[in-house]
CSV table of C-alpha atoms in Angstrom, one decimal:
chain,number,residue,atom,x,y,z
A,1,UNK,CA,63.6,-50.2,55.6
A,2,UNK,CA,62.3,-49.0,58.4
A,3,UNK,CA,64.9,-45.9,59.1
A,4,UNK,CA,65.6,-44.5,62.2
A,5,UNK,CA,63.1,-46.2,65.6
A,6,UNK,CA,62.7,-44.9,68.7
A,7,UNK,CA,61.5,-46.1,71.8
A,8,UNK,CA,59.3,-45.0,73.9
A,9,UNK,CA,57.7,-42.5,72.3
A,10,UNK,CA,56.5,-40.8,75.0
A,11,UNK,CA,57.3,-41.2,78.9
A,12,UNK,CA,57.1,-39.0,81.8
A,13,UNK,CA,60.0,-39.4,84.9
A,14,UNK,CA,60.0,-38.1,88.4
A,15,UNK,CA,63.0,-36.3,89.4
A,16,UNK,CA,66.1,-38.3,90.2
A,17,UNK,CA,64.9,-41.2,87.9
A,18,UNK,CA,66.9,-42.4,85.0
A,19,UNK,CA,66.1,-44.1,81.8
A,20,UNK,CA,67.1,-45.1,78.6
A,21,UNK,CA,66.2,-43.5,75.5
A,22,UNK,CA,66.8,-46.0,72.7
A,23,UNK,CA,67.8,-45.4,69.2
A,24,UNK,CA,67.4,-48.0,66.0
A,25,UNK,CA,68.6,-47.2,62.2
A,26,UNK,CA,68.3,-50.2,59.9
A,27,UNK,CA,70.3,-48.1,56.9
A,28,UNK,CA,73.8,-48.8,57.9
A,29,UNK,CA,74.6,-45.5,58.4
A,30,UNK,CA,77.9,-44.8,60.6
A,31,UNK,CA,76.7,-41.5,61.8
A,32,UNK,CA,74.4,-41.2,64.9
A,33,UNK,CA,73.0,-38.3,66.5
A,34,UNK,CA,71.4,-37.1,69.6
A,35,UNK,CA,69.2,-34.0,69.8
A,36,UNK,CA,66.7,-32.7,71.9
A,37,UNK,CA,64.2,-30.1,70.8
A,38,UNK,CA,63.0,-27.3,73.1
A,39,UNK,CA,60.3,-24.9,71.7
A,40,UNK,CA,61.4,-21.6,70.0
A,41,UNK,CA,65.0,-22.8,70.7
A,42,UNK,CA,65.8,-25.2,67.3
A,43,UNK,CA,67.8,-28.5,67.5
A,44,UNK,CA,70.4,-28.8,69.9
A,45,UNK,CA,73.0,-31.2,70.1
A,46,UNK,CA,73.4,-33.7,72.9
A,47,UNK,CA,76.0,-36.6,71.6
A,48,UNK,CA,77.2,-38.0,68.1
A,49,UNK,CA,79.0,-41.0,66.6
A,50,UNK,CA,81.0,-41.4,63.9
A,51,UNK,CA,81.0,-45.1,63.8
A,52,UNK,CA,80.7,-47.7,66.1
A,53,UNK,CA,82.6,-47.8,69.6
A,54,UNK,CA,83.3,-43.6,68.9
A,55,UNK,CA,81.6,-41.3,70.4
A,56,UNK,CA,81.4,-37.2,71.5
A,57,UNK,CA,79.9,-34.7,72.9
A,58,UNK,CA,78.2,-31.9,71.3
A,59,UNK,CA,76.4,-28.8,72.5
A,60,UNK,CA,74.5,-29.9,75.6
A,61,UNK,CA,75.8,-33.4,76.8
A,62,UNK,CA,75.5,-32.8,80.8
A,63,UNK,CA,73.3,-35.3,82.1
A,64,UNK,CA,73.7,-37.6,79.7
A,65,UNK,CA,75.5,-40.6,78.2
A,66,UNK,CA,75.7,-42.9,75.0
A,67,UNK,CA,77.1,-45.5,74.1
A,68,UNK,CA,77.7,-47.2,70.5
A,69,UNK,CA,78.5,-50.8,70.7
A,70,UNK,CA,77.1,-51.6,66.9
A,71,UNK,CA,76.1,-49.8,63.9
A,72,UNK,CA,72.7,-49.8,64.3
A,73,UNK,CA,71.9,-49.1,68.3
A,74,UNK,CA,73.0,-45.8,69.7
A,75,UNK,CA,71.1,-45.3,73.4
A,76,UNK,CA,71.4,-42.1,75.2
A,77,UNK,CA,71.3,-42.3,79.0
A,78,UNK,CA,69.9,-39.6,81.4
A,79,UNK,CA,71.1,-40.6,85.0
A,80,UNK,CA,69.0,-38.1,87.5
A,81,UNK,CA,66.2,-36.6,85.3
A,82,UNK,CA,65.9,-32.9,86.5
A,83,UNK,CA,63.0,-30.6,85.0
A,84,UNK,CA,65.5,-29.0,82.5
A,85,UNK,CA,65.4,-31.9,81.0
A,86,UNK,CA,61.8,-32.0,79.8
A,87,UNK,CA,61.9,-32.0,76.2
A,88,UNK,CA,61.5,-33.9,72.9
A,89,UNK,CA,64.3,-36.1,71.9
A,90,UNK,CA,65.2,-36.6,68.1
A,91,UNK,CA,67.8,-39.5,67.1
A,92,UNK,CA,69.4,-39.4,63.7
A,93,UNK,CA,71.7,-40.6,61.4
A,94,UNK,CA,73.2,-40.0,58.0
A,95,UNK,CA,75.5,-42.2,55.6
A,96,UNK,CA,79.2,-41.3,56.3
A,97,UNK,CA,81.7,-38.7,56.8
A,98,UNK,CA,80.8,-36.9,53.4
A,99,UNK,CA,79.8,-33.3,54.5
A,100,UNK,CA,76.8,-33.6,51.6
A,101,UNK,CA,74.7,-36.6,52.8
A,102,UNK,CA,71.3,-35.4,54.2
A,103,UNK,CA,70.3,-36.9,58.0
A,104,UNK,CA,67.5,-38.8,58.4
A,105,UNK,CA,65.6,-38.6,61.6
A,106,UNK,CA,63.6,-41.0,63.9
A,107,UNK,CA,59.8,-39.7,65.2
A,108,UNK,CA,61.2,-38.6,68.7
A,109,UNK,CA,60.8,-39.5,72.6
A,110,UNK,CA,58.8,-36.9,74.3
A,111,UNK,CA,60.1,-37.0,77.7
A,112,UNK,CA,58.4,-34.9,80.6
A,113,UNK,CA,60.4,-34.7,84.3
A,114,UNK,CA,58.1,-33.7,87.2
B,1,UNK,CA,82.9,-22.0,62.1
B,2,UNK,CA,79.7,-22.3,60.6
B,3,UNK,CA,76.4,-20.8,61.6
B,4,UNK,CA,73.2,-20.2,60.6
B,5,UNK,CA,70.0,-17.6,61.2
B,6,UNK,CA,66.5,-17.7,59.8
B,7,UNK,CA,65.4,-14.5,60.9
B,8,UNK,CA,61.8,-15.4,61.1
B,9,UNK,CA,60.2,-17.4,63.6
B,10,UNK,CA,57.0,-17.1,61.4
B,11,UNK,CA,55.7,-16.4,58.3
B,12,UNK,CA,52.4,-16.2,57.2
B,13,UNK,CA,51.1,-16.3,53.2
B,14,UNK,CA,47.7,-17.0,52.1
B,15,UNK,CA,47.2,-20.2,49.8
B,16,UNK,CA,47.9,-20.1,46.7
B,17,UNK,CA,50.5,-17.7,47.1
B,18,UNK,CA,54.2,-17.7,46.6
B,19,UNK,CA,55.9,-18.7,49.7
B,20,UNK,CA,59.4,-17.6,50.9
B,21,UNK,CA,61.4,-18.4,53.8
B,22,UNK,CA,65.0,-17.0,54.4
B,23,UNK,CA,68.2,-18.4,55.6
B,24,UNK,CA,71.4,-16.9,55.5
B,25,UNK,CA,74.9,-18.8,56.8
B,26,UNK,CA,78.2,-18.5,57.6
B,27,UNK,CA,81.6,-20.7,57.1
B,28,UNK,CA,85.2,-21.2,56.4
B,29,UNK,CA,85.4,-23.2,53.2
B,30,UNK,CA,82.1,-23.2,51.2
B,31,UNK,CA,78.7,-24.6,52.7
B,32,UNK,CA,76.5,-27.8,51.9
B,33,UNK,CA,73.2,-26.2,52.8
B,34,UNK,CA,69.9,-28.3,53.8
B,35,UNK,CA,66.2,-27.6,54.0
B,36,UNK,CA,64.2,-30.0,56.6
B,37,UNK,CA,60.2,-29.8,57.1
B,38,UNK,CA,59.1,-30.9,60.8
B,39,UNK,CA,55.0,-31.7,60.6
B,40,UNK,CA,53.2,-31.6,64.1
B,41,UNK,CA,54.8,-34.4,66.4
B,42,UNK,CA,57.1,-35.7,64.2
B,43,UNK,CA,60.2,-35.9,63.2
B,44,UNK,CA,62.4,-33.6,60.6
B,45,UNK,CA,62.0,-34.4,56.7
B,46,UNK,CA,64.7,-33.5,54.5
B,47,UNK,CA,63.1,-31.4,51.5
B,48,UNK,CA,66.3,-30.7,49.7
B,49,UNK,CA,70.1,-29.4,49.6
B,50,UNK,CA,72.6,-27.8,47.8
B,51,UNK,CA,75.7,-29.2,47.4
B,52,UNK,CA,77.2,-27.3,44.1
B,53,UNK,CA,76.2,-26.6,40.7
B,54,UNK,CA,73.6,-25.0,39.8
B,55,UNK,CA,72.2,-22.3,42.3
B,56,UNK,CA,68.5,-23.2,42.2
B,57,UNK,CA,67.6,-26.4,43.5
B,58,UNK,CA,64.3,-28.7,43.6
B,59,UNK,CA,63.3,-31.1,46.2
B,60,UNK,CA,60.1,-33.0,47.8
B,61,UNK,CA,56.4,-31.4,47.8
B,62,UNK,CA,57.0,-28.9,45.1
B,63,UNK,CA,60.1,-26.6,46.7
B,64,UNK,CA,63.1,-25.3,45.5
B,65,UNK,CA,66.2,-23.1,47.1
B,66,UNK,CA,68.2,-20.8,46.0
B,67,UNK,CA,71.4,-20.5,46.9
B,68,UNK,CA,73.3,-16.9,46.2
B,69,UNK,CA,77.0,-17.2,47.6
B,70,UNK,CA,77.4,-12.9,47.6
B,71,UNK,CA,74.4,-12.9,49.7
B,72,UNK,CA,75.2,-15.8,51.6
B,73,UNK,CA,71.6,-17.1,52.0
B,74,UNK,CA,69.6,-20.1,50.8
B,75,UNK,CA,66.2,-19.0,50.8
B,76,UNK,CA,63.3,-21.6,50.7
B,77,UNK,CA,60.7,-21.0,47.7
B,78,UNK,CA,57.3,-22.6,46.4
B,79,UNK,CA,55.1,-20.6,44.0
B,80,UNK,CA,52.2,-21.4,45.1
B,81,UNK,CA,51.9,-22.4,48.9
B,82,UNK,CA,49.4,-25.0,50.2
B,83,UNK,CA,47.2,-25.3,53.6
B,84,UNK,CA,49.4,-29.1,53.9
B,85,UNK,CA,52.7,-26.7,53.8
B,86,UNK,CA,52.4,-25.6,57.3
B,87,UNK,CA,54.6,-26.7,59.5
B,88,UNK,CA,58.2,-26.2,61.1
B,89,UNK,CA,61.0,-25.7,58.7
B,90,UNK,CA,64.8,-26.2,59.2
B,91,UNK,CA,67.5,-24.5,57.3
B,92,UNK,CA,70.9,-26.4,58.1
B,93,UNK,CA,74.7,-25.7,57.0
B,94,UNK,CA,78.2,-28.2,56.7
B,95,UNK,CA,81.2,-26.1,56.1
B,96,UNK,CA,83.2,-28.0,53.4
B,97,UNK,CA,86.4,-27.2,55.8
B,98,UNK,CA,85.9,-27.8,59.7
B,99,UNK,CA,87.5,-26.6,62.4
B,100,UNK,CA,90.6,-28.5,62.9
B,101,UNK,CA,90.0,-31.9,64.5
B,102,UNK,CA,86.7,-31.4,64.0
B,103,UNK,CA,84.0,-33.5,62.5
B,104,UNK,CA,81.2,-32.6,59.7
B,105,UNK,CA,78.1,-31.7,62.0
B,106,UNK,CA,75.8,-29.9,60.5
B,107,UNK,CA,74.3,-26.3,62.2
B,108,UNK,CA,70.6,-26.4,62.3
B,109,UNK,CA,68.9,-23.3,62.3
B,110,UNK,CA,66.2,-22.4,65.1
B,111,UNK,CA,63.1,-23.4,62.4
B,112,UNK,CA,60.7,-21.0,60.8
B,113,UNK,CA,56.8,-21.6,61.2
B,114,UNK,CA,55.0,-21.4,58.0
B,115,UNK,CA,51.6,-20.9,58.4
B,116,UNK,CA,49.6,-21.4,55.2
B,117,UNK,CA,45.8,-19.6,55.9
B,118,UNK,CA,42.8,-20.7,53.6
């Protein structure tokens, strides 16, 4: 298995650009996360999925979007990259609904706005 | 609601030496607590967790928890720390009950750096 992909691993926008961030897990896992990584500041939360076609927002989902058409793929969209932004992006995923299961988490995007 | 702190942003021990890092959390119902490792430009590794049971736990790499429920923590231990063990770590928390309408997303702390000096 190759766990949790992401693509690109690194890429840098110019404001007002958008992209796709693109997120791979090969376990079957139904849960999908998005965070993004600041430094000093932890893990924050951008968007999650409980299964395919479901998703919601966590702690910081303005400026972005997901989707989850499938169990493996869950994208996350940034539509008008601004500065704030900049920041390293972590996908994840774990097996099901059971509070207990561990995630597992993808290498990250490091994405820089200018 | 759940929450969690690690109250250091750093913590420095010399090799060889035990190692210790703290993390204390907060929730409804009764937690599922997780330790994650982060190495330089990568992503998190989960070490171990606690789920229930017994209150001292063993994971990856030679590190164990404990978790004390009257203290509310779930401190991170190794007895004998390597120069390889520095890095980022993550304490994280799942309340057993969430909020109403709620889902089971864990709390991440904001990461301790362990700094392991020769």
């Amino acid at each position: 298995n190759a766990g949790v992909t992401q693509t690109p691993k690194f890429r840098i926008l110019k404001i007002g650009q958008s992209m796709t961030l693109q997120c791979t897990q090969d376990m079957n896992h139904n849960y999908m996360y998005w965070y993004r990584q600041d430094p000093g500041m932890g893990l924050k939360l951008i968007y999650y999925s409980v299964g395919a076609g479901i998703t919601d927002k966590g702690e910081v989902p303005n400026g972005y979007n997901v989707s989850r058409s499938t169990t493996e793929d869950f994208p996350l969209r940034l539509e008008l990259a601004a500065p704030s932004q900049t920041s390293v992006y972590f996908c994840a995923s774990s097996l099901d609904s059971s509070s207990y299961n561990e995630q597992f988490f993808g290498p990250g995007t490091r994405l820089t706005v200018l | 609601a759940q929450s969690v702190a690690q109250p250091e942003d750093q913590v420095n021990v010399a090799e060889g030496n035990p190692l210790t890092v703290k993390c204390t959390y907060s929730v409804s119902g009764n937690p599922y607590l997780f330790w994650y490792v982060q190495y330089p430009n990568r992503g998190l590794q989960f070490l171990l967790k606690y789920i229930t049971g017994d209150n001292l736990v063993k994971g990856s790499y030679g590190f164990e928890a404990e978790f004390n429920k009257s203290q509310t923590s779930f401190h991170l231990k190794k007895p004998s720390a390597l120069v390889s063990d520095s890095a980022l770590y993550f304490c994280a928390v799942r309340d057993t009950r969430p909020p109403s309408g709620g889902s089971y997303i864990p709390t991440f702390g904001r990461g301790t750096s362990l700094i392991v000096h020769p």
